[in-house]
Short mmCIF file of C-alpha atoms and ligand atoms in Angstrom, two decimals:
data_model
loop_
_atom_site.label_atom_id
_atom_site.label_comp_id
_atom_site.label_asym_id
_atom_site.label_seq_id
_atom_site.Cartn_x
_atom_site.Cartn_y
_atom_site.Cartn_z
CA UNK A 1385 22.38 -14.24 -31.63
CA UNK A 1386 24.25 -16.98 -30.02
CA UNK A 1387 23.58 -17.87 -26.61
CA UNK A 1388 24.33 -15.42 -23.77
CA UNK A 1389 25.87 -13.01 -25.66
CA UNK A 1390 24.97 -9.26 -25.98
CA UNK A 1391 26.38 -7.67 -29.11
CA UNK A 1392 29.00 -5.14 -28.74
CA UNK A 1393 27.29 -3.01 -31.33
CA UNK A 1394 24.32 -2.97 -33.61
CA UNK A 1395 25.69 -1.89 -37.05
CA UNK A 1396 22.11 -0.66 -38.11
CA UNK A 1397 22.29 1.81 -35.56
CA UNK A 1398 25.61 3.47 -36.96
CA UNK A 1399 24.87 6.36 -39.72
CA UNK A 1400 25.62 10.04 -39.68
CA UNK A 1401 22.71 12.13 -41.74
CA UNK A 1402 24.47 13.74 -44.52
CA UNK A 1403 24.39 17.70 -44.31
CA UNK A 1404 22.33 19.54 -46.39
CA UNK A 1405 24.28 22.37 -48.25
CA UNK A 1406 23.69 25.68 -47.86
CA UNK A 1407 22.69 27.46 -49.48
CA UNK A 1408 21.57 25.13 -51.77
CA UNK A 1409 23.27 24.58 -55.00
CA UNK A 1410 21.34 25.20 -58.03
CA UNK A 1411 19.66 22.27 -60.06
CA UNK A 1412 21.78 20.40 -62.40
CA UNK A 1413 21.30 19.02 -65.49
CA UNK A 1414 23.77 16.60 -65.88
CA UNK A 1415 24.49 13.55 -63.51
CA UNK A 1416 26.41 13.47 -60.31
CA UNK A 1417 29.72 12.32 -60.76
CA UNK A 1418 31.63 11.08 -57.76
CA UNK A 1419 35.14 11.31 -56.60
CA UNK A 1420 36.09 8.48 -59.40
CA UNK A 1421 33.77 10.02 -62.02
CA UNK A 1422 31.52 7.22 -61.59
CA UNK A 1423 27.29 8.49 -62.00
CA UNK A 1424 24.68 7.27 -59.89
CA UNK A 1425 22.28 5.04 -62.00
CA UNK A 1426 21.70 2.13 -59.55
CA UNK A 1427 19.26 2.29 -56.43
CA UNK A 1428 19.29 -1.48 -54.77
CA UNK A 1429 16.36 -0.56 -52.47
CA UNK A 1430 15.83 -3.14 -48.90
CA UNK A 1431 12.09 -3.35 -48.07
CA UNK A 1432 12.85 -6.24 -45.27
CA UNK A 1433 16.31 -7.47 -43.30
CA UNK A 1434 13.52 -10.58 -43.05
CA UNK A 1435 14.04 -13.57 -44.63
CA UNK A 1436 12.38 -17.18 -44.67
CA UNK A 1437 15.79 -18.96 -45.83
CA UNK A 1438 18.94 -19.19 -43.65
CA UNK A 1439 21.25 -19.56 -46.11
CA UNK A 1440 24.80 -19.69 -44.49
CA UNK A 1441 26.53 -17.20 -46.43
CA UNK A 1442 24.11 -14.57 -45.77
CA UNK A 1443 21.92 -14.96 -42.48
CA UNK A 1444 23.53 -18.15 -40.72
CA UNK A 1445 21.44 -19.64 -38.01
CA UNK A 1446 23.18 -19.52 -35.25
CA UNK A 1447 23.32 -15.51 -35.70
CA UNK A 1448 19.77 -14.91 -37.31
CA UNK A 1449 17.95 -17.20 -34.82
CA UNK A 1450 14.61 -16.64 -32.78
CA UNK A 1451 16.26 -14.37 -30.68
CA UNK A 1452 17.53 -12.05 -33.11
CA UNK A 1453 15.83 -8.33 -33.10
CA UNK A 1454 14.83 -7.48 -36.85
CA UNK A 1455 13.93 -3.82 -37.39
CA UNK A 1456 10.76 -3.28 -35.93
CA UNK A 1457 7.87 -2.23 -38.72
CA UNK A 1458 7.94 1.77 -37.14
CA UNK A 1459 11.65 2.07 -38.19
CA UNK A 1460 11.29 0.78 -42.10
CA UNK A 1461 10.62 3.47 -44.15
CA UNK A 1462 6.63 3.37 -45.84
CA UNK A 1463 5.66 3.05 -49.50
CA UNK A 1464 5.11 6.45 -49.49
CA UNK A 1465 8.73 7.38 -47.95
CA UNK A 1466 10.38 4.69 -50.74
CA UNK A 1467 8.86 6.54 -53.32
CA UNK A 1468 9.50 10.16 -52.54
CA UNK A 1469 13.24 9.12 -52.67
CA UNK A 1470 13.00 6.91 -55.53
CA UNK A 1471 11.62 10.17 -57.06
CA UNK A 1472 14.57 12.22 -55.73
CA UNK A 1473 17.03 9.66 -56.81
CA UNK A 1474 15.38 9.71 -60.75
CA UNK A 1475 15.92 13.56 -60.64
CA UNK A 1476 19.68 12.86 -60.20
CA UNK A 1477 20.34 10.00 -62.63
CA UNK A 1478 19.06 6.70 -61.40
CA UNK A 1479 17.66 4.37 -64.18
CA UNK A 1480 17.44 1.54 -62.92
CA UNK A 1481 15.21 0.53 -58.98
CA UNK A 1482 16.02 -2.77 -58.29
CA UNK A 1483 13.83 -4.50 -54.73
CA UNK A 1484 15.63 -6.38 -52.66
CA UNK A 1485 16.01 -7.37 -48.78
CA UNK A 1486 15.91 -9.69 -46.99
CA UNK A 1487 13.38 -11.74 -48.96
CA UNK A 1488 11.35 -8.48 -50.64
CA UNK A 1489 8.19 -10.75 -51.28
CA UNK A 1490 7.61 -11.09 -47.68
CA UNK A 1491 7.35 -7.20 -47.01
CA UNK A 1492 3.36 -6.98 -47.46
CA UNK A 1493 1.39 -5.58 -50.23
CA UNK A 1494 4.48 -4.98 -52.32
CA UNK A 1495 2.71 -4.34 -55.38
CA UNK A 1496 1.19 -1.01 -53.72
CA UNK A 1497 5.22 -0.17 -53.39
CA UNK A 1498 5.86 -1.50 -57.17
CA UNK A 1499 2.61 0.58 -58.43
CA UNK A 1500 4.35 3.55 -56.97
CA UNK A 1501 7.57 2.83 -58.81
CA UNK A 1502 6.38 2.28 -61.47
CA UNK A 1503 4.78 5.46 -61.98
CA UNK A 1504 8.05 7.17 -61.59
CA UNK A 1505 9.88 8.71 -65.09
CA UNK A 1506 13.62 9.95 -65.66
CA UNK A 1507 14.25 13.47 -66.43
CA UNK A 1508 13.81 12.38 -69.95
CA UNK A 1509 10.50 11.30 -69.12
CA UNK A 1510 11.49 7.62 -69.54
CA UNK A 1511 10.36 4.94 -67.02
CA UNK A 1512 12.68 3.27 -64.74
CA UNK A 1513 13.97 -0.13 -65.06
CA UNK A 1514 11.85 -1.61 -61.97
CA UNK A 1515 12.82 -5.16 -60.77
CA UNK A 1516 13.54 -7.35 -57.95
CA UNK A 1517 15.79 -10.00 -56.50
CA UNK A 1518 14.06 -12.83 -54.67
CA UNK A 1519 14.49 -16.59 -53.66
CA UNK A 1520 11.26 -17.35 -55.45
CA UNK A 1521 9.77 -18.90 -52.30
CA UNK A 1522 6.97 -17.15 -52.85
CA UNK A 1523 7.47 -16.02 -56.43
CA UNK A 1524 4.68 -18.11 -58.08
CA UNK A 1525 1.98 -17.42 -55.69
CA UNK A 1526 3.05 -13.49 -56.55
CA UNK A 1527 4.32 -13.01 -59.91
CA UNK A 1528 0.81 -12.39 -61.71
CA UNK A 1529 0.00 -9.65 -59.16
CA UNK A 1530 3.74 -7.86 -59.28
CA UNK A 1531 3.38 -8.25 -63.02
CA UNK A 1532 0.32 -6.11 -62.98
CA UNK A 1533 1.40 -3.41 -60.72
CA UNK A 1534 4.13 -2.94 -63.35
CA UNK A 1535 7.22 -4.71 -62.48
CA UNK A 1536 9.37 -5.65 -65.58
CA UNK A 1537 11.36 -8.77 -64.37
CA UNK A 1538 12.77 -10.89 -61.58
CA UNK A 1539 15.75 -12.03 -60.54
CA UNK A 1540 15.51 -15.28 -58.65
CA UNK A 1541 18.43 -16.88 -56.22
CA UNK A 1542 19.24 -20.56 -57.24
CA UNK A 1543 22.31 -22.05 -55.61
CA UNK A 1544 21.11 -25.83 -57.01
CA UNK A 1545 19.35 -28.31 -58.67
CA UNK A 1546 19.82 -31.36 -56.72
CA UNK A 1547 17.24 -31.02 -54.07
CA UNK A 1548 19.68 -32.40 -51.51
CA UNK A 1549 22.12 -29.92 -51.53
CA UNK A 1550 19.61 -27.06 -51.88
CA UNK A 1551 17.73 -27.84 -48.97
CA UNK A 1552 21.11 -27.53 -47.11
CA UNK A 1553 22.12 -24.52 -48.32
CA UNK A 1554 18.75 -22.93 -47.62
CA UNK A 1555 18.73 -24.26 -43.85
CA UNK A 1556 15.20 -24.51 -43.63
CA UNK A 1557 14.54 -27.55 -46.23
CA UNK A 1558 13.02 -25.64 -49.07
CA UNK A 1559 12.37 -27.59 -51.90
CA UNK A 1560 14.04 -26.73 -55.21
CA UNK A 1561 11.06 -27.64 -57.01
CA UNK A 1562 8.88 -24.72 -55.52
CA UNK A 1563 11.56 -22.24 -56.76
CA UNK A 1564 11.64 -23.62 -59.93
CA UNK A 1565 7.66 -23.44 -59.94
CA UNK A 1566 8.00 -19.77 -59.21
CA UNK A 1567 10.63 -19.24 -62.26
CA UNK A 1568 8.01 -20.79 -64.79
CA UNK A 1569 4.79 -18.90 -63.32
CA UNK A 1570 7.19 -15.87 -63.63
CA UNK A 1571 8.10 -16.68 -67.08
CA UNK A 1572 4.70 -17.23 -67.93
CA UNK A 1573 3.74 -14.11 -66.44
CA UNK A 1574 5.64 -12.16 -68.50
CA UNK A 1575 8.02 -10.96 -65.91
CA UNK A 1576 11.34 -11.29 -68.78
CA UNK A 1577 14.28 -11.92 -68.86
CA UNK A 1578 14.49 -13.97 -65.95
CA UNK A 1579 18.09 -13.50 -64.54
CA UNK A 1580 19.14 -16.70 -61.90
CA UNK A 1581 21.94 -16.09 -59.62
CA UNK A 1582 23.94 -18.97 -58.35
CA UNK A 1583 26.50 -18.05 -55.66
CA UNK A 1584 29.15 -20.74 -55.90
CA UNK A 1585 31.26 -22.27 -52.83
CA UNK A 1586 33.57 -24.37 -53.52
CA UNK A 1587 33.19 -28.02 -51.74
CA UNK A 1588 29.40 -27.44 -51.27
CA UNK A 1589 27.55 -27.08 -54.51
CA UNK A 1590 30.18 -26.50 -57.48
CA UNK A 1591 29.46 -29.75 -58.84
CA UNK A 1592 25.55 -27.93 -59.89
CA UNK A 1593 27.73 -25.54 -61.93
CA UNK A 1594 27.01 -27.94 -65.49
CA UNK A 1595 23.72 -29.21 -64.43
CA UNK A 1596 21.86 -25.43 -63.93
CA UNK A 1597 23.59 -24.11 -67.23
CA UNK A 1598 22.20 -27.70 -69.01
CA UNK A 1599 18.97 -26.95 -66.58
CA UNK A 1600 18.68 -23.62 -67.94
CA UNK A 1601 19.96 -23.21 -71.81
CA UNK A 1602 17.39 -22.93 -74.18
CA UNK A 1603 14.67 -21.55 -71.97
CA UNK A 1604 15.57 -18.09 -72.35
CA UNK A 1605 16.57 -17.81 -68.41
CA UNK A 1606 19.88 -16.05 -67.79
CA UNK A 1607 22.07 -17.81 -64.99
CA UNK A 1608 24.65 -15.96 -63.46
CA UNK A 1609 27.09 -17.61 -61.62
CA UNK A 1610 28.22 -15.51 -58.08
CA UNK A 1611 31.79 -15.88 -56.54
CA UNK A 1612 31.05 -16.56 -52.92
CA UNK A 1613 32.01 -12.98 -50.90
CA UNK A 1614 32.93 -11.61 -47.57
CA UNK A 1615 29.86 -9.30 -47.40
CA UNK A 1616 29.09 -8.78 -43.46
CA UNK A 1617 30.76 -9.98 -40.34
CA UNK A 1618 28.57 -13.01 -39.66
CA UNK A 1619 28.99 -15.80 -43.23
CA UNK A 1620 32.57 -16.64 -41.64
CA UNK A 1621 33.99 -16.37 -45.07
CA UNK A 1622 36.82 -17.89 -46.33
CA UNK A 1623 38.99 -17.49 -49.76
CA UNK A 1624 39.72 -20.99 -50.17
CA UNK A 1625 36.02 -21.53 -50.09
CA UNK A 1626 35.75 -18.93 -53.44
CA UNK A 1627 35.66 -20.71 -57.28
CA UNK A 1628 36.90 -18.57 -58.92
CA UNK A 1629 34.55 -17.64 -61.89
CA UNK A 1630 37.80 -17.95 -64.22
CA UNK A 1631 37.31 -21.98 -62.71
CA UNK A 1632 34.06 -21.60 -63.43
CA UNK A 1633 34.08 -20.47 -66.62
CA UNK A 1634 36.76 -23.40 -67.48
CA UNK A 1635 33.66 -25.83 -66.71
CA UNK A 1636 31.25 -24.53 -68.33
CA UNK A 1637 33.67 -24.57 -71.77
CA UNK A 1638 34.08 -28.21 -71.07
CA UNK A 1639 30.45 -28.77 -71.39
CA UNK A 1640 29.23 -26.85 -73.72
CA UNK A 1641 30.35 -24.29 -76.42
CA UNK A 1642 30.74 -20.26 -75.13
CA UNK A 1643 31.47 -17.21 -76.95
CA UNK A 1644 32.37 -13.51 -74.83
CA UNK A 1645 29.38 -10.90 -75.38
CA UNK A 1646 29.49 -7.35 -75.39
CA UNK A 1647 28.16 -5.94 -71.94
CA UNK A 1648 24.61 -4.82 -72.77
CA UNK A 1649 25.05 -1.86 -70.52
CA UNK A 1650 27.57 0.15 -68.50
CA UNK A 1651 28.64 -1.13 -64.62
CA UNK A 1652 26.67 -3.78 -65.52
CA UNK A 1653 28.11 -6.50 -62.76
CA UNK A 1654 28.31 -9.70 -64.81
CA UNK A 1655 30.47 -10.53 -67.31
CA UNK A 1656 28.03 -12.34 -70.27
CA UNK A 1657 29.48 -15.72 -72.57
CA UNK A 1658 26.69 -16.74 -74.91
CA UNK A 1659 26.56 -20.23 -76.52
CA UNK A 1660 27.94 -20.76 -79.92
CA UNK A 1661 24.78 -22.23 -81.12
CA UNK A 1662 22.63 -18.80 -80.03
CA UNK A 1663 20.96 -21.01 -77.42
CA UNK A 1664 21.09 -18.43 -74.52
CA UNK A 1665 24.12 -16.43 -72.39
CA UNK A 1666 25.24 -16.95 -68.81
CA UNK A 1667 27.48 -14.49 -66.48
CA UNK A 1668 29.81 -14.58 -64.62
CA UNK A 1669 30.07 -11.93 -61.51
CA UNK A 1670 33.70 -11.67 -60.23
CA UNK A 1671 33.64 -9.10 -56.96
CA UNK A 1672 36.58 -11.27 -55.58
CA UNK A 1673 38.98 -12.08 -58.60
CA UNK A 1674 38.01 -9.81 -60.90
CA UNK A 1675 36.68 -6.22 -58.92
CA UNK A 1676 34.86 -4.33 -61.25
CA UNK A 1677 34.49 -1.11 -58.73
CA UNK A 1678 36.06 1.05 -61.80
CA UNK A 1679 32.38 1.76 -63.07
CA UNK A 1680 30.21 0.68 -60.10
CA UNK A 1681 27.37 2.76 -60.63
CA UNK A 1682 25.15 1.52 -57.71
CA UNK A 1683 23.80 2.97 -54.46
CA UNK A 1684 21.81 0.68 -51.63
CA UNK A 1685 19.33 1.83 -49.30
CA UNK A 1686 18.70 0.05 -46.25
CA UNK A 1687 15.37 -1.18 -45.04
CA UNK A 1688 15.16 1.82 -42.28
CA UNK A 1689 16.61 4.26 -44.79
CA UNK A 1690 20.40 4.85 -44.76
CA UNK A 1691 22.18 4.67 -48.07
CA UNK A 1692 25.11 2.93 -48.76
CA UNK A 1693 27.60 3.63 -51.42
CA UNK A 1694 29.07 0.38 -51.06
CA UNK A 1695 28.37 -3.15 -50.52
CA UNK A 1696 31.31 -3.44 -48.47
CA UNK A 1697 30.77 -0.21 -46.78
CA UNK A 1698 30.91 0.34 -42.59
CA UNK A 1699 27.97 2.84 -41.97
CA UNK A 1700 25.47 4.74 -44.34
CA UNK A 1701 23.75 7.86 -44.27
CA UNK A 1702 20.83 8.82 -42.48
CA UNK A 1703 18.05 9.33 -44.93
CA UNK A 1704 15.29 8.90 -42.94
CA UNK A 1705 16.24 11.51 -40.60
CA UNK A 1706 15.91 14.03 -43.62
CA UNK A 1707 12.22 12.38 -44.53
CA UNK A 1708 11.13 12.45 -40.91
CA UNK A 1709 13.50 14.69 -39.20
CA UNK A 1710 15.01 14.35 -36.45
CA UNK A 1711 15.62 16.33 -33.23
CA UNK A 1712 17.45 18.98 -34.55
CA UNK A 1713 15.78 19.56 -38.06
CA UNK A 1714 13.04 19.66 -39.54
CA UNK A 1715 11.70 17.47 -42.24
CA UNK A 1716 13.39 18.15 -44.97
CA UNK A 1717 11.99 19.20 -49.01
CA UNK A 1718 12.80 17.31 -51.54
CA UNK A 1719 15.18 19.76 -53.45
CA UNK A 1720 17.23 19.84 -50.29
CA UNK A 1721 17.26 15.82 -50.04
CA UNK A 1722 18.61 16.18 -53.47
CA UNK A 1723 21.53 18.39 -52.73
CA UNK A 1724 22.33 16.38 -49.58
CA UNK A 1725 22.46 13.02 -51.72
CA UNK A 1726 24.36 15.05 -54.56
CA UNK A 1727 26.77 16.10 -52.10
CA UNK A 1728 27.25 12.54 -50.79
CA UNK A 1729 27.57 10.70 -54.24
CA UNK A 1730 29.99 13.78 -54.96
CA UNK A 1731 32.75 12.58 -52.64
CA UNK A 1732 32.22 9.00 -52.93
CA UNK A 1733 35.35 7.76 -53.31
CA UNK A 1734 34.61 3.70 -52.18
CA UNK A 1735 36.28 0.79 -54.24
CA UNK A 1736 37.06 -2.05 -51.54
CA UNK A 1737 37.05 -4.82 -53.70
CA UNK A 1738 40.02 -3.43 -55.54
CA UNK A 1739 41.42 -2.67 -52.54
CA UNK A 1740 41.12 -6.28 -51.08
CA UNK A 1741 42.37 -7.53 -54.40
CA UNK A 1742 45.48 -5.44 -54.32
CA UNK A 1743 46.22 -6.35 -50.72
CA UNK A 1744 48.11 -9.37 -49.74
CA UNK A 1745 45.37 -11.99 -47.93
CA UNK A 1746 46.08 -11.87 -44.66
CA UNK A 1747 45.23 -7.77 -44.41
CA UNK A 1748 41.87 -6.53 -43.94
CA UNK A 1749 41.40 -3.68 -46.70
CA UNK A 1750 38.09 -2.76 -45.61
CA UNK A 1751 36.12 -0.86 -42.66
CA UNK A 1752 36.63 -2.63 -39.15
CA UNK A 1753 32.74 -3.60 -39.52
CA UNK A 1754 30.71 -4.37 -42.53
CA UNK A 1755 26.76 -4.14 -43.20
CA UNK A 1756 25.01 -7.33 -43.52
CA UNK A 1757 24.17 -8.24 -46.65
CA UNK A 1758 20.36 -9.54 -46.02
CA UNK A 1759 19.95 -5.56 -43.96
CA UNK A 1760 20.95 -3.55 -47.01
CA UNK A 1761 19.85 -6.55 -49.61
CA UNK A 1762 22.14 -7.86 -52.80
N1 LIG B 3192 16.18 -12.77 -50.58
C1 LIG B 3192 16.50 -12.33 -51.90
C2 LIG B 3192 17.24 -13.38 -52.66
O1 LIG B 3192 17.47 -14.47 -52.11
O2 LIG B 3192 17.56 -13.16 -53.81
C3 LIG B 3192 17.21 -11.01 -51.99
C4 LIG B 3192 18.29 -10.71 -51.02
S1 LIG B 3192 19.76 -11.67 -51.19
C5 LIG B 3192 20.76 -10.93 -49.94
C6 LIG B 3192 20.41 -11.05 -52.71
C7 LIG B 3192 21.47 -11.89 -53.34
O3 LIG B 3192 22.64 -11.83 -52.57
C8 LIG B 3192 21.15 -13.36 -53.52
O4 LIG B 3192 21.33 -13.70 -54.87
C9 LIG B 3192 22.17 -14.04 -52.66
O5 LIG B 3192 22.51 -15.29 -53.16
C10 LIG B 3192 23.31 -13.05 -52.71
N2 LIG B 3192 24.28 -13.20 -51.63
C11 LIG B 3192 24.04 -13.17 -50.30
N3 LIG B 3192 25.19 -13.36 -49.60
C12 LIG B 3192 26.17 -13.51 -50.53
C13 LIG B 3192 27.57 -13.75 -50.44
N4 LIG B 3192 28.21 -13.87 -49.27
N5 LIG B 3192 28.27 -13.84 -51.60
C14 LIG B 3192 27.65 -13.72 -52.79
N6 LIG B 3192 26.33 -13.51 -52.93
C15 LIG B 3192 25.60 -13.41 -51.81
#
């Protein structure tokens, strides 16, 4: 926090519990729709707001300095907590558990977390599709050990090649050659595809937009190329600083050779252009020119356990209050957890980016406040 000054309000501490029905509704078979129709197949699950980067469109400096108060370690929810949701979550649709933060290889003994997860099966008795966003800071020193306790794949953050301009964007002088370490020991590993996203802003490292995709085609690495976004309250976001991915796309076809692909699956988030000469695919993830909240599948759930049913959302929902309970209640059972998340995911009726994209730019379409993006992870 910057000198002297005393936030108005912590945003973690907003969240109402969601109410359990009753009586409780009976099991269903099918999968929650909500208010749009949309199911629930996505859980983006935080296991730190920590982080060892700064980069300034997420955690900033001069906000996430030594003086900021991260979540103490009571107030995250355990392995064991993670899990029994997770569970929950598979029982009403979820397919796919993806880790994220913060910087998820920092949270300690992870693997005991990805063991757990991995051990978890669909209603069809199918596993889940376990993986987990990282900077790859620490990705090659890990990747053997999360490959072993069953994760499938990684994605890794890249926002350059030049070292230069990495190590600025970063904030704490990382070197891009560790990250690219970690991709190969993670390729090597086994931990495939590897997915690399690249959140582009305009004026600071567009002009690495030809060398990753020359960096990267051929070696079987996806790179996905991020418009820049006004997650949070803190990156001090600005359109003009957005490339469009249309821009980026025009680039890229300057370069090299790209054909559109089929989306491999539905609300998937990027849209996929795959070299003429079958040499690999890159996408392209619009959230600011191109919202694609029409089948946004996806549910977050914060480090200390409230849920989110959008990125862009205000406040989330008390989960850990059910696990725990709270002053009122009593802990709650897992078939009433599940008719309490049903009956959020039921009247979800969020779509901000298409809201923001509708409105004219100088009005705010979205909640007064917005979670930070590094609290309930990417
Ligand atoms: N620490 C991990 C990492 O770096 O991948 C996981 C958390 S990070 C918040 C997840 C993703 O969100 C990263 O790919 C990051 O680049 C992206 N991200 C963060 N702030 C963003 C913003 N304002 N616009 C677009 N992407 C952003």
């Amino acid at each position: 926090m910057t000198d002297g000054v005393i936030p108005l309000l912590d945003l973690r501490q907003i969240g109402r519990t969601p109410p359990v029905p009753h009586p409780l509704p009976p099991p269903r078979t099918g999968p929650w729709l909500d208010a749009r129709g949309r199911p629930l197949r996505d859980l983006r699950i935080s296991v730190t707001d920590r982080c060892n980067f700064r980069c300034s469109y997420c955690m900033p400096k001069d906000v996430f300095d030594k003086d900021y108060a991260f979540l103490p370690h009571r107030d995250l929810l355990s392995f064991e907590e993670i899990a029994r949701l997770a569970r929950v979550f598979a029982q009403l649709g979820v397919q796919k558990l993806r880790l994220t933060g913060g910087e998820p290889l920092l949270r300690r003994h992870l693997e005991a977390l990805i063991a757990q997860l991995a051990a978890l099966r669909t209603p069809d008795g199918l596993p889940l599709d376990l993986t987990l966003t990282t900077n790859g800071s620490l990705l090659a020193r890990k990747a053997q050990a999360l490959k072993d306790a069953g994760l499938k794949r990684v994605t890794v953050s890249l926002d350059a090649l030049d070292d230069d301009i990495f190590r600025r964007m970063n904030d704490v002088d990382f070197p891009v050659a560790e990250v690219l370490h970690g991709i190969e020991v993670a390729q090597a590993v086994g931990l495939a595809p590897i997915k690399v996203n690249m959140v582009v802003k305009r004026g600071t490292n567009d002009d690495q937009i030809v060398p990753m995709a020359r960096h990267f085609r051929g070696t079987g690495v996806v790179l996905r190329f991020i418009e820049y976004m006004d997650v949070g309250m803190s990156n001090g976001w600005r359109m003009d600083e957005v490339l469009p991915s249309a821009e980026v796309l025009a680039r890229l076809r300057e370069d090299a050779d790209l054909v559109p692909l089929a989306p491999s699956s539905d609300g998937e988030t990027a849209t996929r252009w795959g070299y003429a000469d079958g040499s690999g695919e890159i996408g392209l993830i619009s959230s600011v020119t191109q919202a694609f909240c029409g089948d946004c599948n996806r549910a977050r759930l914060s480090t200390e356990g409230r849920l989110y049913t959008c990125l862009f959302a205000g406040d989330g929902h008390d989960l850990r209050a059910l696990l725990r309970g709270d002053a009122v209640h009593e802990a709650r059972t897992d078939d009433e957890i599940a008719a309490a998340l049903g009956a959020l995911w039921t009247r979800r009726n969020d779509r901000y980016s298409e809201l923001r994209a509708s409105l004219p730019a100088a009005m705010d379409s979205g909640p007064a406040r917005r979670v930070e993006m590094h609290y309930i992870g990417g």
